[in-house]
Amino acid sequence: MRKRTLILEDGMTFEGTAFGSDTTTTGEVVFQTGMTGYQEMLSDPSYCDQMIVLTNPLIGNYGINREDYETTRPLAKALIVREHCQTPSNFRSEMSLDAALQDLDIPGLSGIDTRQLTRHIRSKGVMRGRLVDGEFDLAAELVHLQNAPIETDQVKRASTERAYIIPGAGPRIVLVDFGAKLGIVRELVKRGCEVVVVPYDVSATEVLRYRPDGVMLSNGPGNPKDVPTAIPMIQELTGKVVIFGICLGHQLIALAHGADTFKLPFGHRGANHPVQDIRTGRVDITSQNHGYAVDEQSLRDTVLEVTHLAINDGTVEGIRHTTAAVFSVQYHPEASPGPMDANGLFQQFLEEITKQQEVSHA
């Protein structure tokens, strides 16, 4: 058993046991409150460059399988748990969490008080951390941590490099991949859609060449302001095709129409976040994973209006364009993992496409 220590940039340390890869790594430390779905969390591209702290105390008990990945190349920097199971038991299990992390070259840390770490992040805000093995010089490691460059190319690394098509007999949906979860693709394919997945830096002209019935702007990692190429693309597509944005796509729609975004103290990451549709009063329990949010005040002089708010902190969870067929949500209707309350938004997207087609043919 190897000693491994998490060093936070404020000098606090958590000593535990190493598992997974032997890589020394640095990343933003965030916590996730979901009770299940550790494989989906680990492989969610939105966790690019982040160290994921799982608050559920026992992780790995049902192993890892090939079907539940949300991307083929996870980009998380580390997985931090209270206890990891070394002997998983499930008929779908193909390998242990430890073995999977070794294959993916992602280090793991277990045997620490994840409750204490989570409370620390909640009180101090998210911060960068560094995982080191064995003995270390704290002062030197803090200097290294504080001088480590802040990456801004997460979306580029998470996105597909080339466009590809998943055949279907239904509406043609262009999915702009800012770091899309495979769960989004699955939901579209389940509804018979033909899905054209394109890179994050695609132009509006290129999107329109595919003659799409609708455009979906995916989730993704990092700061939305680090994706400036998306702004003119969204602006040019607005009014020409139905647009549905999820998570990062939601934030980019806001920026494209003159609103602003800001970084949350510790983000929303979990499968139990209540969101209210302010038009109907309905409350859904949602799956969320985001560190930035749309500034509600900045929406006031734009063509956008708020449709959903977070019950816990009142932040914006949904917006829509007042004259064009454009809407978005901050949470994840595809779940993966999490509740299915918001799954109907995919059907709403397709119904809006049908509505727009009927108008154009009238």
GROMACS .gro file of C-alpha atoms in nm:
model
  362
    1MET     CA    1   0.000   0.000   0.000
    2ARG     CA    2   0.151   0.329  -0.113
    3LYS     CA    3   0.105   0.658   0.067
    4ARG     CA    4  -0.048   0.931  -0.151
    5THR     CA    5  -0.129   1.286  -0.041
    6LEU     CA    6  -0.361   1.551  -0.178
    7ILE     CA    7  -0.214   1.901  -0.134
    8LEU     CA    8  -0.454   2.193  -0.174
    9GLU     CA    9  -0.330   2.533  -0.282
   10ASP     CA   10  -0.427   2.681   0.056
   11GLY     CA   11  -0.180   2.441   0.224
   12MET     CA   12  -0.428   2.186   0.359
   13THR     CA   13  -0.331   1.822   0.305
   14PHE     CA   14  -0.514   1.486   0.305
   15GLU     CA   15  -0.304   1.172   0.337
   16GLY     CA   16  -0.440   0.841   0.213
   17THR     CA   17  -0.363   0.538   0.001
   18ALA     CA   18  -0.276   0.532  -0.367
   19PHE     CA   19  -0.462   0.328  -0.627
   20GLY     CA   20  -0.497   0.352  -1.002
   21SER     CA   21  -0.217   0.519  -1.197
   22ASP     CA   22   0.117   0.628  -1.044
   23THR     CA   23   0.100   0.964  -1.223
   24THR     CA   24   0.168   1.282  -1.022
   25THR     CA   25  -0.096   1.530  -1.126
   26THR     CA   26  -0.244   1.875  -1.068
   27GLY     CA   27  -0.606   1.983  -1.121
   28GLU     CA   28  -0.909   2.165  -0.985
   29VAL     CA   29  -1.061   1.977  -0.690
   30VAL     CA   30  -1.441   1.946  -0.713
   31PHE     CA   31  -1.696   1.729  -0.533
   32GLN     CA   32  -1.982   1.518  -0.671
   33THR     CA   33  -2.276   1.418  -0.451
   34GLY     CA   34  -2.428   1.140  -0.663
   35MET     CA   35  -2.490   0.809  -0.485
   36THR     CA   36  -2.430   0.594  -0.795
   37GLY     CA   37  -2.281   0.628  -1.142
   38TYR     CA   38  -1.911   0.664  -1.065
   39GLN     CA   39  -1.816   0.530  -1.410
   40GLU     CA   40  -2.032   0.790  -1.586
   41MET     CA   41  -1.889   1.064  -1.364
   42LEU     CA   42  -1.530   0.955  -1.424
   43SER     CA   43  -1.580   0.951  -1.801
   44ASP     CA   44  -1.788   1.271  -1.831
   45PRO     CA   45  -1.582   1.507  -2.054
   46SER     CA   46  -1.701   1.802  -1.846
   47TYR     CA   47  -1.457   1.685  -1.574
   48CYS     CA   48  -1.157   1.759  -1.797
   49ASP     CA   49  -0.860   1.869  -1.579
   50GLN     CA   50  -1.055   1.818  -1.257
   51MET     CA   51  -0.998   1.595  -0.955
   52ILE     CA   52  -1.333   1.440  -0.866
   53VAL     CA   53  -1.415   1.392  -0.497
   54LEU     CA   54  -1.704   1.146  -0.456
   55THR     CA   55  -1.904   1.202  -0.138
   56ASN     CA   56  -2.061   0.855  -0.139
   57PRO     CA   57  -1.827   0.658   0.091
   58LEU     CA   58  -1.797   0.328  -0.101
   59ILE     CA   59  -1.698   0.341  -0.466
   60GLY     CA   60  -1.625   0.060  -0.713
   61ASN     CA   61  -1.851  -0.211  -0.572
   62TYR     CA   62  -2.014  -0.291  -0.908
   63GLY     CA   63  -1.695  -0.260  -1.111
   64ILE     CA   64  -1.644  -0.109  -1.457
   65ASN     CA   65  -1.803  -0.218  -1.785
   66ARG     CA   66  -1.770  -0.113  -2.148
   67GLU     CA   67  -2.129   0.017  -2.192
   68ASP     CA   68  -2.143   0.290  -1.928
   69TYR     CA   69  -1.862   0.516  -2.045
   70GLU     CA   70  -1.966   0.870  -2.144
   71THR     CA   71  -1.658   0.911  -2.365
   72THR     CA   72  -1.391   0.682  -2.504
   73ARG     CA   73  -1.112   0.896  -2.355
   74PRO     CA   74  -1.181   1.027  -2.004
   75LEU     CA   75  -0.998   1.351  -1.923
   76ALA     CA   76  -1.042   1.373  -1.545
   77LYS     CA   77  -0.718   1.432  -1.354
   78ALA     CA   78  -0.791   1.214  -1.050
   79LEU     CA   79  -1.057   1.026  -0.852
   80ILE     CA   80  -1.069   1.079  -0.475
   81VAL     CA   81  -1.280   0.847  -0.256
   82ARG     CA   82  -1.330   0.739   0.104
   83GLU     CA   83  -1.303   0.369   0.020
   84HIS     CA   84  -1.265   0.186  -0.311
   85CYS     CA   85  -1.383  -0.172  -0.355
   86GLN     CA   86  -1.115  -0.408  -0.482
   87THR     CA   87  -1.349  -0.706  -0.535
   88PRO     CA   88  -1.649  -0.582  -0.734
   89SER     CA   89  -1.956  -0.803  -0.772
   90ASN     CA   90  -2.192  -0.745  -1.064
   91PHE     CA   91  -2.282  -0.950  -1.370
   92ARG     CA   92  -2.187  -0.657  -1.596
   93SER     CA   93  -1.849  -0.595  -1.434
   94GLU     CA   94  -1.544  -0.646  -1.657
   95MET     CA   95  -1.272  -0.500  -1.437
   96SER     CA   96  -1.217  -0.327  -1.105
   97LEU     CA   97  -1.208   0.049  -1.064
   98ASP     CA   98  -0.839   0.024  -0.975
   99ALA     CA   99  -0.761  -0.163  -1.298
  100ALA     CA  100  -0.965   0.083  -1.505
  101LEU     CA  101  -0.781   0.382  -1.359
  102GLN     CA  102  -0.449   0.216  -1.438
  103ASP     CA  103  -0.560   0.162  -1.799
  104LEU     CA  104  -0.677   0.523  -1.826
  105ASP     CA  105  -0.363   0.660  -1.654
  106ILE     CA  106  -0.574   0.838  -1.391
  107PRO     CA  107  -0.447   0.835  -1.030
  108GLY     CA  108  -0.679   0.754  -0.742
  109LEU     CA  109  -0.667   0.845  -0.373
  110SER     CA  110  -0.860   0.653  -0.107
  111GLY     CA  111  -0.873   0.637   0.271
  112ILE     CA  112  -0.929   1.008   0.334
  113ASP     CA  113  -1.221   1.188   0.498
  114THR     CA  114  -1.407   1.299   0.186
  115ARG     CA  115  -1.676   1.461   0.402
  116GLN     CA  116  -1.416   1.690   0.558
  117LEU     CA  117  -1.267   1.769   0.216
  118THR     CA  118  -1.610   1.848   0.073
  119ARG     CA  119  -1.696   2.077   0.364
  120HIS     CA  120  -1.362   2.254   0.314
  121ILE     CA  121  -1.437   2.316  -0.054
  122ARG     CA  122  -1.789   2.435   0.029
  123SER     CA  123  -1.651   2.691   0.275
  124LYS     CA  124  -1.342   2.802   0.082
  125GLY     CA  125  -1.454   2.744  -0.278
  126VAL     CA  126  -1.302   2.515  -0.538
  127MET     CA  127  -0.925   2.530  -0.562
  128ARG     CA  128  -0.644   2.349  -0.732
  129GLY     CA  129  -0.480   2.047  -0.578
  130ARG     CA  130  -0.186   1.819  -0.641
  131LEU     CA  131  -0.147   1.446  -0.578
  132VAL     CA  132   0.200   1.328  -0.474
  133ASP     CA  133   0.328   0.987  -0.365
  134GLY     CA  134   0.551   0.914  -0.068
  135GLU     CA  135   0.743   1.184   0.118
  136PHE     CA  136   0.742   1.540  -0.011
  137ASP     CA  137   0.850   1.897   0.062
  138LEU     CA  138   0.524   2.084   0.127
  139ALA     CA  139   0.670   2.429   0.058
  140ALA     CA  140   0.816   2.315  -0.275
  141GLU     CA  141   0.494   2.142  -0.377
  142LEU     CA  142   0.289   2.453  -0.298
  143VAL     CA  143   0.521   2.664  -0.514
  144HIS     CA  144   0.482   2.412  -0.797
  145LEU     CA  145   0.104   2.410  -0.751
  146GLN     CA  146   0.070   2.788  -0.743
  147ASN     CA  147   0.291   2.830  -1.053
  148ALA     CA  148   0.125   2.557  -1.258
  149PRO     CA  149  -0.028   2.703  -1.578
  150ILE     CA  150  -0.405   2.738  -1.599
  151GLU     CA  151  -0.524   2.552  -1.907
  152THR     CA  152  -0.794   2.703  -2.128
  153ASP     CA  153  -0.813   2.444  -2.408
  154GLN     CA  154  -1.035   2.187  -2.237
  155VAL     CA  155  -1.309   2.202  -2.502
  156LYS     CA  156  -1.058   2.154  -2.781
  157ARG     CA  157  -0.925   1.841  -2.612
  158ALA     CA  158  -1.270   1.705  -2.530
  159SER     CA  159  -1.426   1.763  -2.874
  160THR     CA  160  -1.418   1.531  -3.173
  161GLU     CA  161  -1.154   1.626  -3.430
  162ARG     CA  162  -1.363   1.525  -3.732
  163ALA     CA  163  -1.732   1.521  -3.813
  164TYR     CA  164  -1.909   1.184  -3.823
  165ILE     CA  165  -2.265   1.064  -3.883
  166ILE     CA  166  -2.482   0.818  -3.689
  167PRO     CA  167  -2.758   0.710  -3.930
  168GLY     CA  168  -3.126   0.739  -3.850
  169ALA     CA  169  -3.455   0.772  -4.032
  170GLY     CA  170  -3.584   1.070  -3.834
  171PRO     CA  171  -3.487   1.438  -3.812
  172ARG     CA  172  -3.127   1.528  -3.886
  173ILE     CA  173  -2.966   1.680  -3.577
  174VAL     CA  174  -2.627   1.847  -3.589
  175LEU     CA  175  -2.466   1.799  -3.249
  176VAL     CA  176  -2.190   2.052  -3.187
  177ASP     CA  177  -1.944   1.862  -2.969
  178PHE     CA  178  -1.797   2.081  -2.696
  179GLY     CA  179  -1.728   1.764  -2.496
  180ALA     CA  180  -2.056   1.582  -2.547
  181LYS     CA  181  -2.159   1.293  -2.326
  182LEU     CA  182  -2.254   0.979  -2.516
  183GLY     CA  183  -2.581   0.986  -2.321
  184ILE     CA  184  -2.695   1.278  -2.537
  185VAL     CA  185  -2.624   1.081  -2.854
  186ARG     CA  186  -2.807   0.779  -2.713
  187GLU     CA  187  -3.119   0.984  -2.640
  188LEU     CA  188  -3.127   1.127  -2.993
  189VAL     CA  189  -3.066   0.788  -3.155
  190LYS     CA  190  -3.336   0.632  -2.934
  191ARG     CA  191  -3.581   0.877  -3.093
  192GLY     CA  192  -3.478   0.779  -3.444
  193CYS     CA  193  -3.270   1.088  -3.522
  194GLU     CA  194  -2.985   1.100  -3.767
  195VAL     CA  195  -2.705   1.258  -3.567
  196VAL     CA  196  -2.421   1.451  -3.728
  197VAL     CA  197  -2.151   1.516  -3.468
  198VAL     CA  198  -1.924   1.809  -3.555
  199PRO     CA  199  -1.618   1.971  -3.387
  200TYR     CA  200  -1.652   2.258  -3.141
  201ASP     CA  201  -1.506   2.518  -3.381
  202VAL     CA  202  -1.749   2.449  -3.667
  203SER     CA  203  -1.885   2.757  -3.847
  204ALA     CA  204  -2.253   2.832  -3.907
  205THR     CA  205  -2.194   2.789  -4.279
  206GLU     CA  206  -2.056   2.440  -4.225
  207VAL     CA  207  -2.349   2.348  -3.998
  208LEU     CA  208  -2.603   2.465  -4.256
  209ARG     CA  209  -2.434   2.259  -4.528
  210TYR     CA  210  -2.566   1.952  -4.350
  211ARG     CA  211  -2.921   2.090  -4.392
  212PRO     CA  212  -3.009   2.014  -4.030
  213ASP     CA  213  -3.360   1.999  -3.888
  214GLY     CA  214  -3.219   2.101  -3.552
  215VAL     CA  215  -2.891   2.191  -3.383
  216MET     CA  216  -2.789   2.074  -3.038
  217LEU     CA  217  -2.513   2.249  -2.845
  218SER     CA  218  -2.360   1.998  -2.606
  219ASN     CA  219  -2.218   2.008  -2.258
  220GLY     CA  220  -1.845   2.051  -2.213
  221PRO     CA  221  -1.565   2.148  -1.973
  222GLY     CA  222  -1.412   2.475  -1.866
  223ASN     CA  223  -1.504   2.840  -1.890
  224PRO     CA  224  -1.756   2.924  -2.166
  225LYS     CA  225  -1.559   3.242  -2.240
  226ASP     CA  226  -1.271   3.021  -2.354
  227VAL     CA  227  -1.478   2.913  -2.658
  228PRO     CA  228  -1.508   3.237  -2.859
  229THR     CA  229  -1.553   3.058  -3.193
  230ALA     CA  230  -1.896   2.938  -3.080
  231ILE     CA  231  -2.040   3.287  -3.040
  232PRO     CA  232  -2.066   3.391  -3.408
  233MET     CA  233  -2.177   3.039  -3.501
  234ILE     CA  234  -2.472   3.056  -3.261
  235GLN     CA  235  -2.557   3.412  -3.363
  236GLU     CA  236  -2.571   3.320  -3.732
  237LEU     CA  237  -2.779   3.005  -3.673
  238THR     CA  238  -3.038   3.178  -3.453
  239GLY     CA  239  -3.364   3.215  -3.645
  240LYS     CA  240  -3.254   2.974  -3.919
  241VAL     CA  241  -3.283   2.644  -3.731
  242VAL     CA  242  -3.415   2.512  -3.399
  243ILE     CA  243  -3.139   2.520  -3.134
  244PHE     CA  244  -3.128   2.331  -2.804
  245GLY     CA  245  -2.837   2.390  -2.563
  246ILE     CA  246  -2.730   2.173  -2.269
  247CYS     CA  247  -2.497   2.289  -1.989
  248LEU     CA  248  -2.202   2.458  -2.164
  249GLY     CA  249  -2.425   2.497  -2.470
  250HIS     CA  250  -2.671   2.684  -2.246
  251GLN     CA  251  -2.399   2.922  -2.128
  252LEU     CA  252  -2.278   2.983  -2.484
  253ILE     CA  253  -2.630   3.073  -2.600
  254ALA     CA  254  -2.640   3.335  -2.322
  255LEU     CA  255  -2.302   3.480  -2.422
  256ALA     CA  256  -2.399   3.484  -2.790
  257HIS     CA  257  -2.697   3.707  -2.712
  258GLY     CA  258  -2.524   3.961  -2.491
  259ALA     CA  259  -2.564   3.808  -2.145
  260ASP     CA  260  -2.280   3.719  -1.908
  261THR     CA  261  -2.158   3.418  -1.709
  262PHE     CA  262  -1.972   3.383  -1.380
  263LYS     CA  263  -1.791   3.114  -1.183
  264LEU     CA  264  -1.981   2.953  -0.896
  265PRO     CA  265  -1.805   2.913  -0.558
  266PHE     CA  266  -1.810   2.532  -0.575
  267GLY     CA  267  -2.040   2.446  -0.866
  268HIS     CA  268  -2.335   2.210  -0.899
  269ARG     CA  269  -2.228   1.847  -0.934
  270GLY     CA  270  -2.471   1.574  -0.839
  271ALA     CA  271  -2.789   1.387  -0.925
  272ASN     CA  272  -3.025   1.548  -0.676
  273HIS     CA  273  -3.056   1.916  -0.771
  274PRO     CA  274  -3.414   2.053  -0.770
  275VAL     CA  275  -3.500   2.292  -1.054
  276GLN     CA  276  -3.825   2.483  -1.098
  277ASP     CA  277  -3.990   2.571  -1.428
  278ILE     CA  278  -4.106   2.923  -1.340
  279ARG     CA  279  -4.371   2.915  -1.612
  280THR     CA  280  -4.558   2.617  -1.464
  281GLY     CA  281  -4.426   2.584  -1.110
  282ARG     CA  282  -4.319   2.223  -1.176
  283VAL     CA  283  -4.008   2.109  -0.988
  284ASP     CA  284  -3.780   1.844  -1.139
  285ILE     CA  285  -3.490   1.666  -0.971
  286THR     CA  286  -3.196   1.698  -1.207
  287SER     CA  287  -2.846   1.574  -1.277
  288GLN     CA  288  -2.593   1.858  -1.292
  289ASN     CA  289  -2.224   1.912  -1.355
  290HIS     CA  290  -2.115   2.272  -1.401
  291GLY     CA  291  -1.886   2.527  -1.240
  292TYR     CA  292  -2.020   2.834  -1.423
  293ALA     CA  293  -2.366   2.989  -1.445
  294VAL     CA  294  -2.553   3.253  -1.643
  295ASP     CA  295  -2.583   3.591  -1.468
  296GLU     CA  296  -2.957   3.654  -1.435
  297GLN     CA  297  -2.917   4.032  -1.416
  298SER     CA  298  -2.732   4.035  -1.748
  299LEU     CA  299  -3.032   3.882  -1.927
  300ARG     CA  300  -3.255   4.181  -1.867
  301ASP     CA  301  -3.166   4.380  -2.180
  302THR     CA  302  -3.136   4.081  -2.413
  303VAL     CA  303  -3.374   3.877  -2.630
  304LEU     CA  304  -3.352   3.593  -2.379
  305GLU     CA  305  -3.578   3.517  -2.083
  306VAL     CA  306  -3.540   3.288  -1.784
  307THR     CA  307  -3.746   2.967  -1.785
  308HIS     CA  308  -3.591   2.767  -1.500
  309LEU     CA  309  -3.426   2.846  -1.167
  310ALA     CA  310  -3.231   2.633  -0.920
  311ILE     CA  311  -3.422   2.584  -0.595
  312ASN     CA  312  -3.105   2.562  -0.383
  313ASP     CA  313  -2.934   2.889  -0.479
  314GLY     CA  314  -3.164   3.066  -0.726
  315THR     CA  315  -2.922   3.053  -1.019
  316VAL     CA  316  -3.043   3.038  -1.379
  317GLU     CA  317  -3.112   2.683  -1.499
  318GLY     CA  318  -3.298   2.749  -1.824
  319ILE     CA  319  -3.348   3.023  -2.083
  320ARG     CA  320  -3.526   3.073  -2.414
  321HIS     CA  321  -3.519   3.321  -2.700
  322THR     CA  322  -3.830   3.541  -2.709
  323THR     CA  323  -3.870   3.538  -3.090
  324ALA     CA  324  -3.658   3.251  -3.229
  325ALA     CA  325  -3.673   2.874  -3.169
  326VAL     CA  326  -3.381   2.866  -2.927
  327PHE     CA  327  -3.390   2.723  -2.573
  328SER     CA  328  -3.147   2.571  -2.328
  329VAL     CA  329  -3.103   2.422  -1.983
  330GLN     CA  330  -2.808   2.419  -1.745
  331TYR     CA  331  -2.878   2.064  -1.625
  332HIS     CA  332  -2.858   1.726  -1.801
  333PRO     CA  333  -3.184   1.583  -1.942
  334GLU     CA  334  -2.998   1.270  -2.056
  335ALA     CA  335  -2.925   1.190  -1.687
  336SER     CA  336  -2.634   0.938  -1.704
  337PRO     CA  337  -2.630   0.905  -1.411
  338GLY     CA  338  -2.930   1.053  -1.239
  339PRO     CA  339  -3.305   1.105  -1.247
  340MET     CA  340  -3.514   1.100  -1.566
  341ASP     CA  341  -3.741   1.391  -1.471
  342ALA     CA  342  -3.608   1.619  -1.746
  343ASN     CA  343  -3.581   1.357  -2.021
  344GLY     CA  344  -3.887   1.499  -2.194
  345LEU     CA  345  -3.683   1.798  -2.311
  346PHE     CA  346  -3.553   1.585  -2.599
  347GLN     CA  347  -3.911   1.528  -2.713
  348GLN     CA  348  -3.980   1.900  -2.670
  349PHE     CA  349  -3.685   1.969  -2.901
  350LEU     CA  350  -3.821   1.735  -3.168
  351GLU     CA  351  -4.173   1.878  -3.134
  352GLU     CA  352  -4.034   2.228  -3.185
  353ILE     CA  353  -3.862   2.104  -3.501
  354THR     CA  354  -4.193   1.964  -3.630
  355LYS     CA  355  -4.368   2.290  -3.543
  356GLN     CA  356  -4.112   2.498  -3.732
  357GLN     CA  357  -4.134   2.268  -4.034
  358GLU     CA  358  -4.513   2.304  -4.044
  359VAL     CA  359  -4.480   2.684  -4.029
  360SER     CA  360  -4.229   2.692  -4.313
  361HIS     CA  361  -4.445   2.467  -4.531
  362ALA     CA  362  -4.764   2.663  -4.465
   0.00000   0.00000   0.00000
